[in-house]
Short mmCIF file of C-alpha atoms in Angstrom, two decimals:
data_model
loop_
_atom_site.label_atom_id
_atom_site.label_comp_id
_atom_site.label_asym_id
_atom_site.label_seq_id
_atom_site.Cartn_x
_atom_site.Cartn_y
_atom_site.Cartn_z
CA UNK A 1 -21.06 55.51 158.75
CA UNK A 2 -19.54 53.00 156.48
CA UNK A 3 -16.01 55.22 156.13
CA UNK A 4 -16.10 55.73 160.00
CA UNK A 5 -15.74 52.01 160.62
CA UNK A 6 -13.59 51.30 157.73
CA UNK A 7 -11.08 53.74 159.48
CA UNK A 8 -11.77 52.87 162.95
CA UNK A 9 -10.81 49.05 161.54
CA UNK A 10 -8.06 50.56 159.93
CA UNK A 11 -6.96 52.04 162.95
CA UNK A 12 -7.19 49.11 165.10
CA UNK A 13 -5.59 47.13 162.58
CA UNK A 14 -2.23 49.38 163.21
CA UNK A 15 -2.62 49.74 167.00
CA UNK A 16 -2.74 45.63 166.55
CA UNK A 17 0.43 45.18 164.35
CA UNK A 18 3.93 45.39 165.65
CA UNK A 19 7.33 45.77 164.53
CA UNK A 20 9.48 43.31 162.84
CA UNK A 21 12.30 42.19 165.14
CA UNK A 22 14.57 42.25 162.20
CA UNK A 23 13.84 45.36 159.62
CA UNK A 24 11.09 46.73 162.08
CA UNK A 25 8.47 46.95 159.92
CA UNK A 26 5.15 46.94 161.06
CA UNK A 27 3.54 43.51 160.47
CA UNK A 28 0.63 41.40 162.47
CA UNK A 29 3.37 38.56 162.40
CA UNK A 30 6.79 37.32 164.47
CA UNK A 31 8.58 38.66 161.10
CA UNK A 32 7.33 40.25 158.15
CA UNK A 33 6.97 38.58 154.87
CA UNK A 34 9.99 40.47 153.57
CA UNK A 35 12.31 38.82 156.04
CA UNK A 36 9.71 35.75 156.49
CA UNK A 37 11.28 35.45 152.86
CA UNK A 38 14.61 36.14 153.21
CA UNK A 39 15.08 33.71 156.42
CA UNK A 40 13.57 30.83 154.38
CA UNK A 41 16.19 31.20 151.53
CA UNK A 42 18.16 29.40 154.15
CA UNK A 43 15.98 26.46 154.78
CA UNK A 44 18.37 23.46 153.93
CA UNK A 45 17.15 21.30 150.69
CA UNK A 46 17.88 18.03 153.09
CA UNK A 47 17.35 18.70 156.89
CA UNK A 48 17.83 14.95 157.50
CA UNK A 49 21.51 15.08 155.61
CA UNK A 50 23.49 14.60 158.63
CA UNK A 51 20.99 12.24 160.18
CA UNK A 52 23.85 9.63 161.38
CA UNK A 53 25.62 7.98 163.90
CA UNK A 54 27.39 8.71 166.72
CA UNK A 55 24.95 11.84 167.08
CA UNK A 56 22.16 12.18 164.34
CA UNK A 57 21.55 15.91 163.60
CA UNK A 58 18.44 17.50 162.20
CA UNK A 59 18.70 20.97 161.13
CA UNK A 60 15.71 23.20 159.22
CA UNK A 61 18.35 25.50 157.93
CA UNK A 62 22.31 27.29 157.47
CA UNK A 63 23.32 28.90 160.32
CA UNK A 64 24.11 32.35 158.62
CA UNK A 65 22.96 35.88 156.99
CA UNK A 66 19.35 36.70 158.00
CA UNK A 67 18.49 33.26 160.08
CA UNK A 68 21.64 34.13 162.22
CA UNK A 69 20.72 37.22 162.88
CA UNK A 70 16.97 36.03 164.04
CA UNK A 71 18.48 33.71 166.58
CA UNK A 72 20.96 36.39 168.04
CA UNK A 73 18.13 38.72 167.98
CA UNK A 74 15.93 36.07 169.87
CA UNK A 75 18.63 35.93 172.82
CA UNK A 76 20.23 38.64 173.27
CA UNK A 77 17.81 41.19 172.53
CA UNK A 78 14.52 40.41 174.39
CA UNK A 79 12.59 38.82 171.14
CA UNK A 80 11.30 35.49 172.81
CA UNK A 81 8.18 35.35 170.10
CA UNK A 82 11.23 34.61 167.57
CA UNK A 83 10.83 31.18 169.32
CA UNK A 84 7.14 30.17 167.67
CA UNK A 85 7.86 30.69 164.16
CA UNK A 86 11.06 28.71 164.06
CA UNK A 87 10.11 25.52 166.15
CA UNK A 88 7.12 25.94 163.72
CA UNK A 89 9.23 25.77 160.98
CA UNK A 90 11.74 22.88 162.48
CA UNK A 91 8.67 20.71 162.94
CA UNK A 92 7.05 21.06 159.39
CA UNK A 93 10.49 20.22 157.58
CA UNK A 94 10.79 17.21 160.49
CA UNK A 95 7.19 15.66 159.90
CA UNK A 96 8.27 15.98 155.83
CA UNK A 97 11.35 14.09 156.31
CA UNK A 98 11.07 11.64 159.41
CA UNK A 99 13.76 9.47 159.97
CA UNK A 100 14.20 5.90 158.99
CA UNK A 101 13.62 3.76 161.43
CA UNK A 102 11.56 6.56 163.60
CA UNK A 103 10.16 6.05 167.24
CA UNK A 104 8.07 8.69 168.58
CA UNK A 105 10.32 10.21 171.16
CA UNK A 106 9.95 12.89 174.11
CA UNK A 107 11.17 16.33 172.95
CA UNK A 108 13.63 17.52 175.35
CA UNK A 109 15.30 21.23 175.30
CA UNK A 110 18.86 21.87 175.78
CA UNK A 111 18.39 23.38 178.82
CA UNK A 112 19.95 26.62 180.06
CA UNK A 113 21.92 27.12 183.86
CA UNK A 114 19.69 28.88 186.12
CA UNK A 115 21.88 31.65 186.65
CA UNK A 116 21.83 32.48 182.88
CA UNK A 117 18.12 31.51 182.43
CA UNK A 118 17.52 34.07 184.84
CA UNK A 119 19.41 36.99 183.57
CA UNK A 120 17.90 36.24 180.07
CA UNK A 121 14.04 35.24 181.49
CA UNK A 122 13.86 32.55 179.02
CA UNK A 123 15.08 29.57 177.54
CA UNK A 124 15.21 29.90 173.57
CA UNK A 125 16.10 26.20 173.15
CA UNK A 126 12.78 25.59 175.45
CA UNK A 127 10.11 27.76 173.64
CA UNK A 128 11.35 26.45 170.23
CA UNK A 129 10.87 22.68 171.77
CA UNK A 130 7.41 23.98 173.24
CA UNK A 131 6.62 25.53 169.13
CA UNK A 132 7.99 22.67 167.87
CA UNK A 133 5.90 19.86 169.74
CA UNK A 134 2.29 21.89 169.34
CA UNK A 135 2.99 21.36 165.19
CA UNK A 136 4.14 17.94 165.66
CA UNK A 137 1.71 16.44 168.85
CA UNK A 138 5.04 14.96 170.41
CA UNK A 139 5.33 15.43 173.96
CA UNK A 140 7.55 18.29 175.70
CA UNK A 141 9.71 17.61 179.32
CA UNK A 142 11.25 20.56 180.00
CA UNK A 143 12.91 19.39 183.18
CA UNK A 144 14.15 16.03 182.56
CA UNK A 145 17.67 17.41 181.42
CA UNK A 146 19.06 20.21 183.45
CA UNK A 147 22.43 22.34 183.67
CA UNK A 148 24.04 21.80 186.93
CA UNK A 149 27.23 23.77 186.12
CA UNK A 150 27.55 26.92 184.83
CA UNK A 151 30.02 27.56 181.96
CA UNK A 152 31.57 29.74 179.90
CA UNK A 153 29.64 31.45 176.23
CA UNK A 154 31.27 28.84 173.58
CA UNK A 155 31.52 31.44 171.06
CA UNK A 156 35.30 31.83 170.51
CA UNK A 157 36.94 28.85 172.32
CA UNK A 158 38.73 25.95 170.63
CA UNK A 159 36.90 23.13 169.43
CA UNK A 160 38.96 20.98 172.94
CA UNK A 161 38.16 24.12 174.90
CA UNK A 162 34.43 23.63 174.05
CA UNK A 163 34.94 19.68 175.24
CA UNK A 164 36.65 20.52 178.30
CA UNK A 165 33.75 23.70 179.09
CA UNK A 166 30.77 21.05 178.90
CA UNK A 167 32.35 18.36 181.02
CA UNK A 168 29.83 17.54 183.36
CA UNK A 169 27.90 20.27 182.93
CA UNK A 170 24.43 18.32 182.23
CA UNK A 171 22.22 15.67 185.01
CA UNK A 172 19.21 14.18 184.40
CA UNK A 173 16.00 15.24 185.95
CA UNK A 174 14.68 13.24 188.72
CA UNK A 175 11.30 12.98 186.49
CA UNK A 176 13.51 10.69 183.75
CA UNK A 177 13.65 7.71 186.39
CA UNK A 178 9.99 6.19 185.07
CA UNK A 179 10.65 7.09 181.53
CA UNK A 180 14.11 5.30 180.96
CA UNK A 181 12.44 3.27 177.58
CA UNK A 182 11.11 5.91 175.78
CA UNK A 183 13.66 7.67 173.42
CA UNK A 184 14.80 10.83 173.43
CA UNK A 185 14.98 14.07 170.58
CA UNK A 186 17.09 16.73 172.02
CA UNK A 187 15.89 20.10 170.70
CA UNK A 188 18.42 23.10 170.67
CA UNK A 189 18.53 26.73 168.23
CA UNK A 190 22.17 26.09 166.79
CA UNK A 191 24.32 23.36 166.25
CA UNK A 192 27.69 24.24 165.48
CA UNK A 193 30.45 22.30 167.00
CA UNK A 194 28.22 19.43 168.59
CA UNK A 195 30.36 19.73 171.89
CA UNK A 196 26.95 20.68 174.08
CA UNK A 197 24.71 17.99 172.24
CA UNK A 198 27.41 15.47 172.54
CA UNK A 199 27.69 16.45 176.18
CA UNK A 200 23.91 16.20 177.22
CA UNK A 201 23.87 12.76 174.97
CA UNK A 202 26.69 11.56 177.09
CA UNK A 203 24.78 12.09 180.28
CA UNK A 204 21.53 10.89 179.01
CA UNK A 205 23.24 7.34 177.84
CA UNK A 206 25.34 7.08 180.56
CA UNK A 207 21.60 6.81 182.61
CA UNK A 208 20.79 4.27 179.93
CA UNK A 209 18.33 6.54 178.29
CA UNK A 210 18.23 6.32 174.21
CA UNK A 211 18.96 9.22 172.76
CA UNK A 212 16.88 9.81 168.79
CA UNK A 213 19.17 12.70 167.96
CA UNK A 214 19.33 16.22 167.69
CA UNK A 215 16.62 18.50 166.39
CA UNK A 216 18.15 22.64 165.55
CA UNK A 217 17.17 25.56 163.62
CA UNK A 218 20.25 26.29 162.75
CA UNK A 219 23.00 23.95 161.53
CA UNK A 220 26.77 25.30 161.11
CA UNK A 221 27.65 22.41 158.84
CA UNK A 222 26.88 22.52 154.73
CA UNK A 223 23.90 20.99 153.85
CA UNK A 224 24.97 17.64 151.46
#
């Protein structure tokens, strides 16, 4: 009796595991603890390094090797559980190394058009912000920025082409009118450039709305 349920456990135990988005090894986790380990070899030393002004960037880790591949894998192949274990890991590093001068903002996703959120069914940016505020207690509007113009993929234009692609491509939400005082922390999955951040901090100012800065996974720049 005792080896019956020890195998029937056993078997339930597989039937309850799934792949690995990355290696697709079976594991009861988003990744398993091969890549768990490999993706936090990239976890920057000092997320808060390019904490300054004109737009103060927080970034868990260097866009490249195994964490790039996670985030492509996230979008472009139908892996939106990617989402919970990196907003998970974005808030731990930001609760470990708050900002001076910190004011407990509303987390606010970079949002997506909704002609591209609909071909993809999700928003990345969003269910990292959503991971990242149930670690860190801070609220989550997912509608107070939106996309009102569609544009082009940024991957291969000029750093001006990337300016010129994102002009006037964000609005504020209608729901941002009653919440004007209470700063801002944009949340997005890469920050490479800065040309959509610096857009969608443009249009929040412009509204008189503070902006805190910019919460990624993934930062392009060299940690320092």
């Amino acid at each position: 009796m005792h080896t019956w349920t020890k195998n029937l456990t056993g078997l339930l135990n597989l039937f309850l595991q799934s792949h690995c988005p990355l290696c697709q090894r079976a594991t009861s986790q988003e990744f398993c603890q091969n890549c768990t380990r490999q993706l936090q070899n990239f976890h920057h030393k000092n997320p808060s390094s390019l904490w300054r002004e004109p737009l103060p960037v927080f970034g868990w880790g260097a866009y490249g090797g195994s964490l790039k591949r996670a985030i492509t894998v996230m979008k472009y192949e139908n892996q939106p559980q990617i989402a919970r274990p990196l907003g998970q890991w974005l808030a731990q590093a930001w609760l470990l190394n708050l900002p001076k001068g910190y004011q407990r903002p509303v987390v606010v996703p970079i949002p997506l058009h909704a002609t591209k959120q609909k071909q993809r069914k999700y928003n990345q940016a969003a269910l990292i912000a959503q991971s990242f505020c149930q670690t860190t207690g801070l609220k989550l509007k997912l509608n107070y920025l939106v996309r009102v113009r569609e544009t082009e993929a940024q991957f291969g234009l000029s750093a001006g082409e990337r300016e010129k692609n994102l002009v006037e491509a964000f609005a504020v939400g209608q729901e941002f009118r009653h919440l004007s005082d209470v700063p801002v922390l944009l949340v997005d999955d890469i920050y490479t450039t800065g040309a959509t951040a610096r857009s969608a901090v443009q249009t929040l100012r412009q509204r008189g709305i503070v902006v805190l800065g910019l919460a990624a996974v993934a930062t392009a720049v060299k940690d320092r």
